[in-house]
Short mmCIF file of C-alpha atoms in Angstrom, two decimals:
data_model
loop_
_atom_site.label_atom_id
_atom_site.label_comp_id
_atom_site.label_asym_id
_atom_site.label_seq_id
_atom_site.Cartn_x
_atom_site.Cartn_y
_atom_site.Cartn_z
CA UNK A 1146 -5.84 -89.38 -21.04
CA UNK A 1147 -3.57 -86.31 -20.79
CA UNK A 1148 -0.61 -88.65 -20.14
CA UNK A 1149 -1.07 -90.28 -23.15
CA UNK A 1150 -1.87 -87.37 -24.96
CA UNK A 1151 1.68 -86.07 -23.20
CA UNK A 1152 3.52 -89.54 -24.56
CA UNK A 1153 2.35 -89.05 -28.34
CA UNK A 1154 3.47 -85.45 -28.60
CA UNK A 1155 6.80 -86.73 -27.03
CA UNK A 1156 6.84 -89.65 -29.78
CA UNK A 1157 6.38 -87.20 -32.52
CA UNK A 1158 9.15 -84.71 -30.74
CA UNK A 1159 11.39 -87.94 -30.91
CA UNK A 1160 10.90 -88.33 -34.14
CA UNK A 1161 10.96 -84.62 -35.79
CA UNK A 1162 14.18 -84.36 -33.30
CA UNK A 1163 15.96 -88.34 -35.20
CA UNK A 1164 15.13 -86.66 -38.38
CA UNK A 1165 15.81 -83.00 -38.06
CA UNK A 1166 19.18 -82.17 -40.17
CA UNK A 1167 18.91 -78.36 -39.76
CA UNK A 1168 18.15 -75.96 -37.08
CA UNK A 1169 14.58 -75.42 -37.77
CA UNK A 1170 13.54 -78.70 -37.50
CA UNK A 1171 15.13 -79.11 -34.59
CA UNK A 1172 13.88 -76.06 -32.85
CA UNK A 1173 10.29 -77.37 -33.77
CA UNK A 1174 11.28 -80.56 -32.18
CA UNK A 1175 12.43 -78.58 -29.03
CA UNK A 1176 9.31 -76.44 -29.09
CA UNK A 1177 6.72 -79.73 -29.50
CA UNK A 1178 9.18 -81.07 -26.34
CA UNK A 1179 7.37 -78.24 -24.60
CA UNK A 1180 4.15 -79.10 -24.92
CA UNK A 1181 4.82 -82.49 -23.79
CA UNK A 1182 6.47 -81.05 -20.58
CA UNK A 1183 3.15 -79.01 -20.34
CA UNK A 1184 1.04 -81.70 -20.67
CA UNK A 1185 3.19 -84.11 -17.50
CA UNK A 1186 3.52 -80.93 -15.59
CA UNK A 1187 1.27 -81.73 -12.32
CA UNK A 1188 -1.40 -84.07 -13.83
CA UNK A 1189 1.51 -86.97 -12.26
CA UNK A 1190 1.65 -85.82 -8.54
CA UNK A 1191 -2.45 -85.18 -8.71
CA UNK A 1192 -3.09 -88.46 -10.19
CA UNK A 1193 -0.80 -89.59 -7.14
CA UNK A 1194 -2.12 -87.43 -4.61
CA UNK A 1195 -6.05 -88.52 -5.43
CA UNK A 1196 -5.17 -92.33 -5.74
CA UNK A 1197 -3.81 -91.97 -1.97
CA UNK A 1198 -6.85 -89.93 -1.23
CA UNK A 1199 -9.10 -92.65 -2.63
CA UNK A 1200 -7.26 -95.45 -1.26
CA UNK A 1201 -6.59 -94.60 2.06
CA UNK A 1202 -9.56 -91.78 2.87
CA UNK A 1203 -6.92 -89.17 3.53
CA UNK A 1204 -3.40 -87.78 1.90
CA UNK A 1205 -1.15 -88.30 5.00
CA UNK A 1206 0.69 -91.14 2.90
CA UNK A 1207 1.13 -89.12 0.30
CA UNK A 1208 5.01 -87.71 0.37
CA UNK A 1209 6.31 -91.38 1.01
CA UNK A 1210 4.39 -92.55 -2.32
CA UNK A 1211 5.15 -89.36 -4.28
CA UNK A 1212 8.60 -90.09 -3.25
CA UNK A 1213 8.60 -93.52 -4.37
CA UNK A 1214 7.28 -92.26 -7.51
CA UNK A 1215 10.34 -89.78 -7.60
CA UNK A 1216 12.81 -92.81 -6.58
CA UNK A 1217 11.39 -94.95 -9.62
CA UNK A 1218 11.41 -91.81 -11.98
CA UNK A 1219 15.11 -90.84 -10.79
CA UNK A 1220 16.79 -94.61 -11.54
CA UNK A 1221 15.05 -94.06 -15.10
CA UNK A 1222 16.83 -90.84 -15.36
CA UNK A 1223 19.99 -92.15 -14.16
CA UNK A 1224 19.83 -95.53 -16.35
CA UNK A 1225 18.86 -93.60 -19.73
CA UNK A 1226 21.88 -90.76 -18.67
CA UNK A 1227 24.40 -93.95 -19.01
CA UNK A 1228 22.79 -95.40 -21.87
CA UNK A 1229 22.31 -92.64 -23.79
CA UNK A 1230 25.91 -92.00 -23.73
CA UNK A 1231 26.98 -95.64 -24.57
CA UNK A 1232 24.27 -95.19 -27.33
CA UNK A 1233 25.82 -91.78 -28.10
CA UNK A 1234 29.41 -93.28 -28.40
CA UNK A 1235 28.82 -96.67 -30.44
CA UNK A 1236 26.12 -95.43 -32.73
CA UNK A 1237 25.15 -92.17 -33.28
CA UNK A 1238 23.68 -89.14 -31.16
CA UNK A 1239 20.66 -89.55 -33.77
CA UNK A 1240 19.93 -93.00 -33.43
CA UNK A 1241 19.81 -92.14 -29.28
CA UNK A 1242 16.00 -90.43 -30.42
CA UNK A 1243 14.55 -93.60 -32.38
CA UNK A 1244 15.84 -95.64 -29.51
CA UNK A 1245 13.70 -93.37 -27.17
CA UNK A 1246 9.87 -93.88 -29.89
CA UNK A 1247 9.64 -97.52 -28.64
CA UNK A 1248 10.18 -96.93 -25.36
CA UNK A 1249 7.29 -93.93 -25.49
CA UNK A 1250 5.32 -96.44 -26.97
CA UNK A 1251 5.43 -98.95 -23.41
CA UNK A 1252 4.62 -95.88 -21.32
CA UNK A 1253 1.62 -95.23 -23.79
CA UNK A 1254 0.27 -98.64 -22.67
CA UNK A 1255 1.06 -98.71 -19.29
CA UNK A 1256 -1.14 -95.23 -18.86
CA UNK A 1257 -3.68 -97.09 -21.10
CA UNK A 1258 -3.88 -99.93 -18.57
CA UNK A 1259 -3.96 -97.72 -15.55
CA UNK A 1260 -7.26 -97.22 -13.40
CA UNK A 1261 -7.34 -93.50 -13.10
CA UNK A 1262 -8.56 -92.35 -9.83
CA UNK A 1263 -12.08 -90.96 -9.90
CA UNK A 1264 -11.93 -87.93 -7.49
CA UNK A 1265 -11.94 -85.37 -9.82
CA UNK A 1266 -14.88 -86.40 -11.85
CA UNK A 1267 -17.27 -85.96 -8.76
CA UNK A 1268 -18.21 -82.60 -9.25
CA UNK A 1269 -20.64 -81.84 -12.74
CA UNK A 1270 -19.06 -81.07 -15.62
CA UNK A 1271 -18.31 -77.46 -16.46
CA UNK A 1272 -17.34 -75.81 -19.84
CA UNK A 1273 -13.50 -75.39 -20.37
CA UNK A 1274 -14.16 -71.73 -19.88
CA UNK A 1275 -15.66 -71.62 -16.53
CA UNK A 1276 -12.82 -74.81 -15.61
CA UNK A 1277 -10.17 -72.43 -16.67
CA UNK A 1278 -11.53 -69.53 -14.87
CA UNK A 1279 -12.18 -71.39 -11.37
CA UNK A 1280 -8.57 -72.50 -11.71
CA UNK A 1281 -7.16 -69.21 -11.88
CA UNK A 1282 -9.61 -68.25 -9.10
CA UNK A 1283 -8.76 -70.66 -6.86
CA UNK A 1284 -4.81 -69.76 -7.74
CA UNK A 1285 -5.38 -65.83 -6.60
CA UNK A 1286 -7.90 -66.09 -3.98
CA UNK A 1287 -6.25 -68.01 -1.10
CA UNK A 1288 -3.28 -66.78 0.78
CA UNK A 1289 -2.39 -70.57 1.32
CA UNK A 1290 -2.74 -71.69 -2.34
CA UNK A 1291 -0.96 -67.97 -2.88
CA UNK A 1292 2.11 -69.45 -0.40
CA UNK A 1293 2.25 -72.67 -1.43
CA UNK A 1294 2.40 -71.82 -5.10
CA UNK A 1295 5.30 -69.42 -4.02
CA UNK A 1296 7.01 -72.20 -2.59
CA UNK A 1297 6.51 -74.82 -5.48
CA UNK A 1298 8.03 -72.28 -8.12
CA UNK A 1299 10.72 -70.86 -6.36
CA UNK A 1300 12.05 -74.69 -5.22
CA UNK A 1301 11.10 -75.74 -9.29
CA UNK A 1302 12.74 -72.42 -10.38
CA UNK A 1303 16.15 -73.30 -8.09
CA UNK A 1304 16.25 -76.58 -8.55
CA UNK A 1305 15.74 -76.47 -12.62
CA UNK A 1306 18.74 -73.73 -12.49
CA UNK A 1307 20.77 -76.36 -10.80
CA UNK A 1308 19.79 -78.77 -13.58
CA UNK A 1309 20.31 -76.69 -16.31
CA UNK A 1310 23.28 -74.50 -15.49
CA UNK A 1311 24.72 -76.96 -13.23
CA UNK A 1312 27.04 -78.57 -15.81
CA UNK A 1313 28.57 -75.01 -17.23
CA UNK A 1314 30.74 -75.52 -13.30
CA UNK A 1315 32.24 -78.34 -15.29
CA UNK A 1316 33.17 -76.65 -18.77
CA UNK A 1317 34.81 -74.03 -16.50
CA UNK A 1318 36.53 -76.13 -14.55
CA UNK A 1319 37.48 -77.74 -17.67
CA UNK A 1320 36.41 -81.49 -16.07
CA UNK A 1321 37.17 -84.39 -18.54
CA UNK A 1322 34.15 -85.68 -20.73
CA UNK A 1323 34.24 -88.61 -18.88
CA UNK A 1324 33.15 -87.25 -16.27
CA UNK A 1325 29.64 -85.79 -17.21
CA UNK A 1326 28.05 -89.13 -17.74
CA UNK A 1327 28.11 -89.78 -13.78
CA UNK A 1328 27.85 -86.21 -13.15
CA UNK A 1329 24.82 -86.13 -14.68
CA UNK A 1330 23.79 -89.44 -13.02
CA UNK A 1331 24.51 -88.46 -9.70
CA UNK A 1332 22.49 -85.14 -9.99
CA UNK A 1333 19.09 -86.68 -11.24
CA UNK A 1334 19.48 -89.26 -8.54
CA UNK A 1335 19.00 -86.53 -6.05
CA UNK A 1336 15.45 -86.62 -7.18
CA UNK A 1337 15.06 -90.48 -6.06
CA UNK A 1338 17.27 -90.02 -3.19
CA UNK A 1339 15.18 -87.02 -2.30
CA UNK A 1340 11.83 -89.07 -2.43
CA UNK A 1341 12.87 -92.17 -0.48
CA UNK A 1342 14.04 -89.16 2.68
CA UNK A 1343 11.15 -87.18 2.79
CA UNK A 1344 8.48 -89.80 4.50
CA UNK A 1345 11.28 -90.08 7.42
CA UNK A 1346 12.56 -86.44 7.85
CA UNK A 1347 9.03 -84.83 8.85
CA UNK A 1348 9.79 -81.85 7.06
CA UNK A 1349 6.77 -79.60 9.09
CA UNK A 1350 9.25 -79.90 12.51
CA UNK A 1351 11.38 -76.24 12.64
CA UNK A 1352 14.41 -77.78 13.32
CA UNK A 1353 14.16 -79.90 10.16
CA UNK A 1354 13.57 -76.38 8.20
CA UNK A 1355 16.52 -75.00 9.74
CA UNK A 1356 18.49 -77.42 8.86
CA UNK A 1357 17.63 -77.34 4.82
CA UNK A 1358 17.56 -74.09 5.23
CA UNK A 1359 21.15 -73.92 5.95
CA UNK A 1360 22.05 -76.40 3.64
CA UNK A 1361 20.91 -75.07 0.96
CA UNK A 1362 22.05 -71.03 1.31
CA UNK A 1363 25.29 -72.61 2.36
CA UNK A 1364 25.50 -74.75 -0.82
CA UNK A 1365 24.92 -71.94 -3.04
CA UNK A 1366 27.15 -69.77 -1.25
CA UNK A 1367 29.68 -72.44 -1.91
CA UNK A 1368 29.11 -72.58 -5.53
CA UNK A 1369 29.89 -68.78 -5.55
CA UNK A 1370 33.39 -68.97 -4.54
CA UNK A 1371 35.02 -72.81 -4.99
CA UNK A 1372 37.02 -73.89 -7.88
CA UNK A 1373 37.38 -77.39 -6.69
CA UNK A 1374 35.81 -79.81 -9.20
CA UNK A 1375 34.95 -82.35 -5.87
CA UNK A 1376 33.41 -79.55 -4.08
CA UNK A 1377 31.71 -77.93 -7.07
CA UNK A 1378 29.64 -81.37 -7.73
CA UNK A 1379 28.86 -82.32 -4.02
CA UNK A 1380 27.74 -78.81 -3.23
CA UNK A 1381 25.13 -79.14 -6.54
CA UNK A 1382 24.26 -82.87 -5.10
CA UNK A 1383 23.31 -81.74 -2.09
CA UNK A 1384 21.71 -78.37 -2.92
CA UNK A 1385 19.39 -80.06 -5.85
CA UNK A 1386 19.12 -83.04 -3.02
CA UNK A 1387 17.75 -80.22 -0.71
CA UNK A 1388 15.80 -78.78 -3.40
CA UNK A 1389 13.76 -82.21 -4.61
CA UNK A 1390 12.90 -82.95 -0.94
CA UNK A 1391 11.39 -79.15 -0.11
CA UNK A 1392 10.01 -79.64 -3.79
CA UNK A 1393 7.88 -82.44 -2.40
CA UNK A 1394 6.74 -81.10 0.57
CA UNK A 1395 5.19 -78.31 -0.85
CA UNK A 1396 3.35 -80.35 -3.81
CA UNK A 1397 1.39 -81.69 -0.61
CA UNK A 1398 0.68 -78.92 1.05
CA UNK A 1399 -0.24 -77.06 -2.44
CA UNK A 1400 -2.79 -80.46 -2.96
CA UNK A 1401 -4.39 -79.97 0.24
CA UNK A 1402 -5.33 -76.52 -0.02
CA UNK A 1403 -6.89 -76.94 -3.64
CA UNK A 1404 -9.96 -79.61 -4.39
CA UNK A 1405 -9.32 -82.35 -6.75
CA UNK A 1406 -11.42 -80.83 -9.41
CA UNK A 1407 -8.66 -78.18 -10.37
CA UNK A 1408 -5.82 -80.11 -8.50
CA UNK A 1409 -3.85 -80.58 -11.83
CA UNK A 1410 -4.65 -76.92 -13.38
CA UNK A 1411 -3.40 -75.09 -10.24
CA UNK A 1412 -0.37 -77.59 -9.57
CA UNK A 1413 0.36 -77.04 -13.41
CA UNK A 1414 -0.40 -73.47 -13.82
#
């Protein structure tokens, strides 16, 4: 339900954002975007983590199906970042936002269609009050929720810098426009790429750590000196690689350590 609540916010942000023709209406667009992005954020790897739960009677599968998850998610991103610019080029940056309401529209039926898992719904039901406070609780009181949480935001905090400042490299490198459609192709793929490595790295081993570790401090060391365009976007490809595999890991270890009932608050939150 808050999926589909998510998709028609994001209709109606596609929408306000087609038919915006000043800044206001835009920003309002932007701003409904947000709750959207509120909405998605961690009810999709709980809904994951409690369907492996309830399917298998434990989560130890869940990293290799979060990361499939990730791999589907990524080609999306990938396949809309080259369509959107064809769409961009031989119509009309506008039109690129109705093209996105049907669309919206098949994701609203798929979540329709899909058997939620039942996990959190074992426990009586609670006011929103008391739900909220619990959730905040259960945020505060552990020192494992406390690290994981720590670990989950700063990897979400590093890797959305990579995302979002990643292409100002490129305008000051002064890289071709052509260039920025596969750019940006490359760099959400990390996310899939990330997800289809993490069920075969075992990630808990020390030498594993060490070695993302060092990848990524040497990365973004990199990215503080270089003015090579080549080096620029394979030190972001493998730092935001580096960031969507640690990314995952901690998801699961943040799932274990809360119950299912406020699984999606504290992963959200």
């Amino acid at each position: 339900r808050v999926m589909i609540l998510g998709c028609l916010v994001l209709l109606i942000s596609s929408l306000l954002g087609g038919l915006s023709h000043d800044v206001i209406t835009y920003v309002i667009a932007a701003m409904i975007l947000g709750v959207y992005f509120a909405f998605s954020s961690g009810t999709v790897d709980s809904v994951v983590y409690d369907t492996v739960v309830e399917e298998t009677g434990s989560s130890e599968l869940y990293e290799r199906w979060i990361g499939r998850i990730r791999a589907v998610e990524s080609a999306a991103f990938v396949l809309s970042a080259l369509a959107g610019g064809v769409l961009a080029q031989y119509t009309s940056t506008r039109f690129t936002y109705f093209a996105t309401i049907p669309l919206v529209g098949l994701a609203i039926i798929g979540f329709w269609r899909f058997d939620e898992p039942r996990l959190h719904q074992a426990t009586e039901r609670t006011t929103l009050r008391s739900h909220v406070a619990l959730t905040f609780r259960t945020m505060i009181a552990s020192r494992a929720v406390l690290r994981a949480l720590l670990l989950v935001a700063t990897a979400g905090l590093l890797s959305q810098a990579v995302f979002e400042f990643g292409p100002l490299w490129l305008v000051a490198l002064a890289a071709p426009a052509v260039l920025y459609g596969p750019y940006w192709a490359a760099l959400v793929s990390t996310l899939g790429v990330g997800g289809l490595l993490i069920s075969k790295l075992h990630v808990e081993r020390r030498l594993m750590l060490a070695v993302l570790i060092t990848l990524s401090v040497a990365t973004a060391l990199l990215l503080t000196w270089t003015r090579s365009l080549p080096v620029v976007v394979a030190a972001q490809f493998v730092l935001a690689l580096v960031l969507a595999i640690i990314g995952i890991h901690a998801s699961r270890l943040l799932h274990d350590a809360v119950p299912s009932a406020v699984r999606a608050g504290v992963s959200s939150g």
